[in-house]
Coordinates of C-alpha atoms and ligand atoms in Angstrom, one line a residue:
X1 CA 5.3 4.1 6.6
X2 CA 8.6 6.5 7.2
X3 CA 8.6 9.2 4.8
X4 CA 11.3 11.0 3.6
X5 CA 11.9 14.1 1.4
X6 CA 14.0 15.0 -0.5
X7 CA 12.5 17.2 -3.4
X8 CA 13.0 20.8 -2.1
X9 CA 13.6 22.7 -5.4
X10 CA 9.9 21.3 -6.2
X11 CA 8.2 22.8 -2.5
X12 CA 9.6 22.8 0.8
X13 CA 7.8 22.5 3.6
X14 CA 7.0 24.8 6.0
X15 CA 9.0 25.4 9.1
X16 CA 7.5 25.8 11.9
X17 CA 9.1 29.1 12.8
X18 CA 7.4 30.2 9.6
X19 CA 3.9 28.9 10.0
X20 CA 3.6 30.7 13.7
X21 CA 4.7 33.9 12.3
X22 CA 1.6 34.0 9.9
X23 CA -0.9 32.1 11.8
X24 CA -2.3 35.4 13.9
X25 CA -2.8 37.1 10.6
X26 CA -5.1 33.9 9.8
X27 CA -7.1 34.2 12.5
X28 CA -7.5 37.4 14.4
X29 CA -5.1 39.9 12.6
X30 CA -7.6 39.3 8.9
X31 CA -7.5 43.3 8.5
X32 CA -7.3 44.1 4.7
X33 CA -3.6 46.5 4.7
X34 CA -5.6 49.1 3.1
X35 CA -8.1 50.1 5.9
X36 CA -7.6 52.7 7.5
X37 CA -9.0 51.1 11.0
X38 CA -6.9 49.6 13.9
X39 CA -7.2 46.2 11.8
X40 CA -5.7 47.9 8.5
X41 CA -3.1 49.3 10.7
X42 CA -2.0 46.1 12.1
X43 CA -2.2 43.8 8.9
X44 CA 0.0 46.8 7.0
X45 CA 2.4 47.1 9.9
X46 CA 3.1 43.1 9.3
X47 CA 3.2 43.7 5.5
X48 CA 5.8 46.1 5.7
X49 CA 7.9 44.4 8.3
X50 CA 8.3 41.4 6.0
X51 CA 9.1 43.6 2.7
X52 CA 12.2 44.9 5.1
X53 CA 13.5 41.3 5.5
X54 CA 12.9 40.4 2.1
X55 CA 15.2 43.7 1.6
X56 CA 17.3 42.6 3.7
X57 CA 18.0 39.4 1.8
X58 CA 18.0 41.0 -0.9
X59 CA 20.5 43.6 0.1
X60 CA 18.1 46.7 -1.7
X61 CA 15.6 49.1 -0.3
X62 CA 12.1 48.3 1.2
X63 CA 10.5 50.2 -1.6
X64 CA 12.2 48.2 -4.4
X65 CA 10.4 45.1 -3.2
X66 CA 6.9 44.0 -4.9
X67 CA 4.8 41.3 -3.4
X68 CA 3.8 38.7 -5.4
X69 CA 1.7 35.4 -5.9
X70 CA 5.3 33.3 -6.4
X71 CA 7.9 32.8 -8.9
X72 CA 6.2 32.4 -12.1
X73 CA 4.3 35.7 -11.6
X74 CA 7.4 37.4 -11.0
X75 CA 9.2 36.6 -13.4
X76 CA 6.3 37.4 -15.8
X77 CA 5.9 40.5 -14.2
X78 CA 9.7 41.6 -15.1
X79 CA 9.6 40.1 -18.6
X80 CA 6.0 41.3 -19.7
X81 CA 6.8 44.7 -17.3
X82 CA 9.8 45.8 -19.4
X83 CA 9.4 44.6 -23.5
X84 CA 7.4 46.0 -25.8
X85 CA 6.9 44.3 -29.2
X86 CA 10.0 45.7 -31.3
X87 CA 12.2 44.9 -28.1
X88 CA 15.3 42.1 -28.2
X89 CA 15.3 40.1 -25.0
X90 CA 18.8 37.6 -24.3
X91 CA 17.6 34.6 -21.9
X92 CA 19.3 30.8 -22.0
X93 CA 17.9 27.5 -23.3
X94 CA 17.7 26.4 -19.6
X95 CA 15.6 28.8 -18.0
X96 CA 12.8 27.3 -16.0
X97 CA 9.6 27.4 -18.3
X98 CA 8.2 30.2 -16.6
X99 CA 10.7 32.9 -18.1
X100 CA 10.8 30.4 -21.2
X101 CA 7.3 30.5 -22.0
X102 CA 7.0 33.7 -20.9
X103 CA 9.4 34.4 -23.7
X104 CA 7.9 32.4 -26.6
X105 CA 4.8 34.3 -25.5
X106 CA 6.7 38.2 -26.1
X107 CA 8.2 36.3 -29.7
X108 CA 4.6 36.1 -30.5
X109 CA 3.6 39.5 -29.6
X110 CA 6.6 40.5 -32.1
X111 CA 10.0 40.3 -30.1
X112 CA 12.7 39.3 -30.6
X113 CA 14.8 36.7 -28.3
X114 CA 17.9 35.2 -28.6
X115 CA 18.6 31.8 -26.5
X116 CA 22.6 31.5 -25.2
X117 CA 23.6 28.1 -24.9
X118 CA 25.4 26.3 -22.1
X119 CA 28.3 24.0 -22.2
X120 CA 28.5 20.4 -20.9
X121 CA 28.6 21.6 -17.5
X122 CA 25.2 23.8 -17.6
X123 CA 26.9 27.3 -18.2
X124 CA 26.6 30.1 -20.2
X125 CA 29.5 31.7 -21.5
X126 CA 29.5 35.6 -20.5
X127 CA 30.7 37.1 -23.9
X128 CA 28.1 35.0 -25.8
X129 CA 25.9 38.0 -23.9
X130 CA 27.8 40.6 -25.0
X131 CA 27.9 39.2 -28.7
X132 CA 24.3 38.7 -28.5
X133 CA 23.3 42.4 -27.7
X134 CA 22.1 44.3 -30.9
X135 CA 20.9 48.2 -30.2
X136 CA 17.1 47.0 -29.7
X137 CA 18.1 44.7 -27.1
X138 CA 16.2 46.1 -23.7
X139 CA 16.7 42.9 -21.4
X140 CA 19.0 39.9 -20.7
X141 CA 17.3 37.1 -18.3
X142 CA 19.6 34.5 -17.2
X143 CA 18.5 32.8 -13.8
X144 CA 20.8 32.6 -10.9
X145 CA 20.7 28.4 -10.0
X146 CA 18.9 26.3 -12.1
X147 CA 15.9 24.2 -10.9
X148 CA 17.1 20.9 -12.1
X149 CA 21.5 21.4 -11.4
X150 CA 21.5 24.1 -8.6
X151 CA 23.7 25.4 -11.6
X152 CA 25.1 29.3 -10.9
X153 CA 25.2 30.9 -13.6
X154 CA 28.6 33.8 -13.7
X155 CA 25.5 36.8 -13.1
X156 CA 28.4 38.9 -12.0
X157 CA 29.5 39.0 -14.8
X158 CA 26.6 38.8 -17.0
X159 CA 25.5 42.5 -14.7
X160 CA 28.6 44.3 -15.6
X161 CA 27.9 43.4 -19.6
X162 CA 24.3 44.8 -18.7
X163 CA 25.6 47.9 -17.0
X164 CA 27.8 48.7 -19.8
X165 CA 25.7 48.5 -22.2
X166 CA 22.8 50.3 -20.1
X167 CA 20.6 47.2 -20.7
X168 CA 18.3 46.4 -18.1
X169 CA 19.2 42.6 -16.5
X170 CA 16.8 39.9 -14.8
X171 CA 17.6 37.1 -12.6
X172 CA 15.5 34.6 -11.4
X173 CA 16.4 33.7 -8.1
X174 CA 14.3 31.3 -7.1
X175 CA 16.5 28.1 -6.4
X176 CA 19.6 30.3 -5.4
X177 CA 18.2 32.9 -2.6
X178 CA 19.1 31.2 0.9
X179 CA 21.5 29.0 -0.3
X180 CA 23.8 31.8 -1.4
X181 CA 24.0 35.3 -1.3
X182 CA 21.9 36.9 -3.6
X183 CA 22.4 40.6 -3.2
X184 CA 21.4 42.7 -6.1
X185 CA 24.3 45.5 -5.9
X186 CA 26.7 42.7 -6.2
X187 CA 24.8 40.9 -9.1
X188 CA 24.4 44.2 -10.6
X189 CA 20.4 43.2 -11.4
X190 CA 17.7 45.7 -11.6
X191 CA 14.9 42.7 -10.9
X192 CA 15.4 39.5 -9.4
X193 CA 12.6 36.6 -8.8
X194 CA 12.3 34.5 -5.7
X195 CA 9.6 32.1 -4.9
X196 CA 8.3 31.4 -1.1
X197 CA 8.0 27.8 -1.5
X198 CA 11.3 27.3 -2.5
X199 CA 12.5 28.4 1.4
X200 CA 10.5 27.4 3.5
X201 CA 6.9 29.5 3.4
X202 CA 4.2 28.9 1.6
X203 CA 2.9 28.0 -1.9
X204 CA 1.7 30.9 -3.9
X205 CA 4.0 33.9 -2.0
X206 CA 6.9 35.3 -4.1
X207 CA 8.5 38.8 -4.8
X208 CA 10.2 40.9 -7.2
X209 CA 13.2 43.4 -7.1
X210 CA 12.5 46.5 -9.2
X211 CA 15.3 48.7 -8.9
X212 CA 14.6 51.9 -8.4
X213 CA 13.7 54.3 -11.5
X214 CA 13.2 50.8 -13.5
X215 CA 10.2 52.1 -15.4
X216 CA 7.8 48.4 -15.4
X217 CA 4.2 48.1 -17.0
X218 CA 1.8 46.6 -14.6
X219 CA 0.0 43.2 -15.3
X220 CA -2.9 43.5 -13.2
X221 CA -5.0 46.6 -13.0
X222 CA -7.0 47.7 -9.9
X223 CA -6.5 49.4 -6.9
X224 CA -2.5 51.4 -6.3
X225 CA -1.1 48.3 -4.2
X226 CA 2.6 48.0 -4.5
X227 CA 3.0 51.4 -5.8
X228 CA 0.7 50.4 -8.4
X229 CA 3.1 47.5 -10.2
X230 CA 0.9 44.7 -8.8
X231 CA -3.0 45.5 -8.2
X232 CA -5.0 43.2 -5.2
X233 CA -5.4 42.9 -2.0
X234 CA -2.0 41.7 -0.1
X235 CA -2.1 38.2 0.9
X236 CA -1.3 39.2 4.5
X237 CA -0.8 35.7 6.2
X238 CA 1.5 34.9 3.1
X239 CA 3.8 37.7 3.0
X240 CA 4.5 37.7 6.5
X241 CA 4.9 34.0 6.4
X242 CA 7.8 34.8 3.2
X243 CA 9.4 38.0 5.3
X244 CA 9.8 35.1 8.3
X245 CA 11.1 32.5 5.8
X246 CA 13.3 35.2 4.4
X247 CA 15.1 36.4 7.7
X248 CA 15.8 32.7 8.5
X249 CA 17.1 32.4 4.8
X250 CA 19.4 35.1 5.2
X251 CA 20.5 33.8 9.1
X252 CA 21.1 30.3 7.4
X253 CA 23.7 31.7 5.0
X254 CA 26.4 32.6 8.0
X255 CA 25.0 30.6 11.2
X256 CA 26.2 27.0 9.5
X257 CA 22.7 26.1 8.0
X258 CA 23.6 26.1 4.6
X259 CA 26.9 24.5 5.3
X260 CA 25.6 21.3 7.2
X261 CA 23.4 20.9 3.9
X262 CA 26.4 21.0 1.7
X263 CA 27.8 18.6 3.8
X264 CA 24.7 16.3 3.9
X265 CA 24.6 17.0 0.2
X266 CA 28.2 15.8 -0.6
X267 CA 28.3 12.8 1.6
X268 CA 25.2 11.6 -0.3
X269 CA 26.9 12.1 -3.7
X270 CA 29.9 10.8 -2.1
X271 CA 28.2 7.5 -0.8
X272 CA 26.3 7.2 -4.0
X273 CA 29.3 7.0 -6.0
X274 CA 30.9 4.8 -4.5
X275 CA 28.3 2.5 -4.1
X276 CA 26.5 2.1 -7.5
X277 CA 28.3 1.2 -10.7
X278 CA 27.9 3.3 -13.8
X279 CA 26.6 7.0 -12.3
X280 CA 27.8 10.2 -12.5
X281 CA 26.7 13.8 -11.1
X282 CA 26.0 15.7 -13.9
X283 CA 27.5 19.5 -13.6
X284 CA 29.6 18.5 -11.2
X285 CA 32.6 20.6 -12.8
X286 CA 30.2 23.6 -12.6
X287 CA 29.8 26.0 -9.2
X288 CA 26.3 24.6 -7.7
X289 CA 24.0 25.8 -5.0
X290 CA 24.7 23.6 -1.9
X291 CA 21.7 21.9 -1.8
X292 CA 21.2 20.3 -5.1
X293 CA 22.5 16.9 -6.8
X294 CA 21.6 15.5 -10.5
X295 CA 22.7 12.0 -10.4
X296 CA 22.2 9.8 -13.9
X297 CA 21.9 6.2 -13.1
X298 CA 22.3 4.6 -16.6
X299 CA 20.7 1.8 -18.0
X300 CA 17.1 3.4 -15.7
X301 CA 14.1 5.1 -16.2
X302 CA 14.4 7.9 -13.8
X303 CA 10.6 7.9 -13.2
X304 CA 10.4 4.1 -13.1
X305 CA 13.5 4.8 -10.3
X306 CA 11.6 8.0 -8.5
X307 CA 8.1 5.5 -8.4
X308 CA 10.1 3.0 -6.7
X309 CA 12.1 5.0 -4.2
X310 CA 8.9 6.6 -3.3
X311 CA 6.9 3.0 -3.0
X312 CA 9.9 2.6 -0.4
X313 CA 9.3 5.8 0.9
X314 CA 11.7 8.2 -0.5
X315 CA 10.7 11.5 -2.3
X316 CA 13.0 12.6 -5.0
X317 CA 12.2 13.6 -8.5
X318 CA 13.5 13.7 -11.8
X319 CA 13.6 17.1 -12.4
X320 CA 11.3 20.1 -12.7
X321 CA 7.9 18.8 -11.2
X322 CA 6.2 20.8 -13.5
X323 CA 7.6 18.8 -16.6
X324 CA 7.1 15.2 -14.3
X325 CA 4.7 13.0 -16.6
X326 CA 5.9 14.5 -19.9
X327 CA 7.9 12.1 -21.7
X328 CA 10.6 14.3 -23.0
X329 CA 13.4 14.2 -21.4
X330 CA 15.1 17.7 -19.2
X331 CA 15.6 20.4 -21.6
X332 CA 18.4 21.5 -19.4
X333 CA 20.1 17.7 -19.3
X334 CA 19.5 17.7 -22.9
X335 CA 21.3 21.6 -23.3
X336 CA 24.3 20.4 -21.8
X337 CA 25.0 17.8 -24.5
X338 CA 23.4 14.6 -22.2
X339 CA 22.1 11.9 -24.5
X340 CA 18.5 11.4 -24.3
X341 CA 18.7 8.0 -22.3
X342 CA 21.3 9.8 -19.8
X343 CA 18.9 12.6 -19.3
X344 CA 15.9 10.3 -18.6
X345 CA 18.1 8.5 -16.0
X346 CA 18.6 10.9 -14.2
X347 CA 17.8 12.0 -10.8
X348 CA 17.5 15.4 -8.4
X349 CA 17.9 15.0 -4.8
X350 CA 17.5 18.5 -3.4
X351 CA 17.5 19.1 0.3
X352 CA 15.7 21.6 2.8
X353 CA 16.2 22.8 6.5
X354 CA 14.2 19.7 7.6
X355 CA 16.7 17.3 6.4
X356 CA 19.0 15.1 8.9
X357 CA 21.8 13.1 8.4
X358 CA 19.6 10.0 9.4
X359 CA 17.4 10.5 6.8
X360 CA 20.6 11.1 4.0
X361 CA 21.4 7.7 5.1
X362 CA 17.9 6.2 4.6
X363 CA 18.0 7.5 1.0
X364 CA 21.6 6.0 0.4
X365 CA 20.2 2.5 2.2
X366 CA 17.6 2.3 -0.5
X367 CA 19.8 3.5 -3.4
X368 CA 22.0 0.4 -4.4
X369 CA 19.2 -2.4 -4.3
X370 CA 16.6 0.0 -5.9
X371 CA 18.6 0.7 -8.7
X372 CA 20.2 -3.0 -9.2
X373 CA 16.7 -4.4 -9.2
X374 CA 15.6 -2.4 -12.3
X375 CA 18.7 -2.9 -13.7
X376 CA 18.4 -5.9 -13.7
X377 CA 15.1 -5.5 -16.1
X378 CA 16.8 -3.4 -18.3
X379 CA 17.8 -4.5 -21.9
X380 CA 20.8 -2.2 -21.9
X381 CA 22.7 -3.3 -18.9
X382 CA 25.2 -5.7 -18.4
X383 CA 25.9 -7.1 -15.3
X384 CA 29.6 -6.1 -14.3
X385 CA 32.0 -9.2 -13.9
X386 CA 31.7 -10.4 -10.0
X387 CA 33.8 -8.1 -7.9
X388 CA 34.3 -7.8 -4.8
X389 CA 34.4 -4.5 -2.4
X390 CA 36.0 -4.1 0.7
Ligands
PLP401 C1 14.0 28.5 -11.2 C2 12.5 28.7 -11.0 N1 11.9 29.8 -11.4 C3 10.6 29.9 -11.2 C4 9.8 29.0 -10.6 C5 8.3 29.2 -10.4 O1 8.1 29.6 -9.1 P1 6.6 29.4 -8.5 O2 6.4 27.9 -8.3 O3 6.6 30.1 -7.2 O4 5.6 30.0 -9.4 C6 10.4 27.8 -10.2 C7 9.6 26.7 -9.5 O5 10.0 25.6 -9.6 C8 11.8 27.6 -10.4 O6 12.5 26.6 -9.9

């Protein structure tokens, strides 16, 4: 059966620019980067090459960069790194649950942490940071895109309230780096996330931004790798696999890439709307990554919808994949004022490099009867009055 994907912000597959970069240092380059031996030597060598293009998508030094197992460990790394129990932290109500959690674990431990609210359209409003900041408050955490909108939140902004008020600020960027720029002098972070998987390289790869002079506790204790803020031996075949995936991120941004997935992305909400009755792209009057649509279908079940798109072969998703099964509906739908039902009928499309226009058109070919079918076994929908189109 044809399969087609469409679920990047849950994994992207690997490209296979990516997976030939890292298979030698599967197979014959297995030197651990701390030997001292021709095989150290090598594996190091590769290590450090890809922390320089992971710089250089990150517009900041080599040395600012800290390898890690993905996302999630980053952003616990910069969150449990930098507050002490006593300490005020500022985050959203729409972060993805790994700086959320993260941050219900430091209230706990006896912080303090205010959630900003977003608006109908997914975004924070700057100056409820500023109002938030109280003289304990040591971080503010507000992710670049969200997961689940491609949302961008004003980080700009949100860096010069940081800088003024000499507060350190966080940004995960794991759904915005390669789809737009994400350089830290111009955010004005001092540690930003990304996640391999999200561009292209492999699950369980990620780094962290530490500016330099950012004084961070270490999580894990053992040898002095990464300057001692993350102990264990470097997975070699991983990072060099992310420092590939990173210099093909940062190429994709100027050499059209990016721009022939907006397009993609646009025709498909374009077609969609057009072709179904009663949907709507939710945060559409917000600045998105290019890649990303949230589409509620009312009157559905997004995951009786996603179950049969993918019996048809379709992969999309309702949301976070880590929250699929659960039966609340998206915190971040629900933050921006969505009722319940339109929250749980909604879906994400979110594209990659793989994507084609053909295959855009195979999603929007399955869309209209898909959706009219469980419609029609819905209690809450009423058949429009016949029309005709065209
Ligand atoms: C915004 C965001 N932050 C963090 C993560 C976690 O990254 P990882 O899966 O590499 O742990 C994800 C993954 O979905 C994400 O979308």
């Amino acid at each position: 059966m044809r399969r087609v994907y469409f679920d990047n912000n849950a994994t992207s597959p690997l490209l296979p620019a990516v997976f030939e970069a890292m298979r030698p240092y599967l197979v014959e380059n297995f030197g651990n980067a701390s030997s001292i031996h021709h095989h150290g030597q090598q594996t190091r060598a590769a290590v450090e090459r890809a922390r320089e293009s992971v710089a250089q998508l990150l517009g900041c030094r080599a040395s600012e960069v800290v390898f890690t197992s993905g996302g999630t460990e980053a952003d616990n790394l910069a969150l449990f790194g930098l507050l002490k129990p006593g300490d005020h932290l500022i985050t959203t109500n729409i972060e993805h649950h790994a700086v959320l959690n993260t941050a219900k674990r430091l209230e706990q431990i006896g912080c303090k942490v205010s959630y900003i609210a977003v608006d109908s359209r997914g975004l924070i409003d700057p100056r409820h940071v500023s109002r938030g900041l109280t003289p304990k408050t040591k971080l503010i955490s507000i992710m670049m895109a969200n997961n689940e909108t491609g949302v961008l939140q004003p980080v700009e902004e949100i860096g010069r309230i940081a800088a003024e008020a000499d507060v350190y600020f966080h940004t995960d960027a794991v759904q915005a780096a390669g789809k737009v720029p994400t350089l830290v002098n111009k955010i004005g972070c001092d540690l930003l996330s990304i996640s391999g998987h999200k561009m292209h390289a492999p699950q369980g790869t990620g780094a962290l931004y530490v500016r330099k002079g950012t004084l961070l506790d270490a999580m894990l204790y053992g040898g002095n790798h990464e300057r001692s803020r993350r102990a264990g031996t470097e997975n070699v075949p991983g990072i060099v696999a992310l420092g590939k995936a990173a210099e093909i991120a940062h190429e994709s941004l100027t050499n059209g890439e990016v721009a022939r997935l907006q397009m993609l992305r646009d025709h498909i909400e374009r077609n969609v709307l057009q072709s179904i009755e009663e949907v709507g792209i939710n945060s559409s009057g917000a600045p998105r990554v290019p890649t990303t649509t949230n589409v509620h279908f009312d009157h559905i079940e997004g995951e009786a919808l996603v179950i049969a798109l993918d019996l048809k072969g379709l992969a999309v998703s309702t949301g976070a994949a880590c929250s699929s099964g659960a039966i609340e509906p998206s915190h971040v739908l629900t933050a921006m004022g969505l009722k319940p039902e339109r929250a749980r009928a909604s879906l994400r499309f979110s594209l990659g490099k793989q994507n084609t226009q053909e295959e855009a058109d195979f999603a929007l070919s399955l869309l209209p009867e898909t959706v009219a079918r469980l419609r029609e076994l819905s209690p809450t929908y009423k058949r429009p009055a016949l029309t005709f189109r065209g």
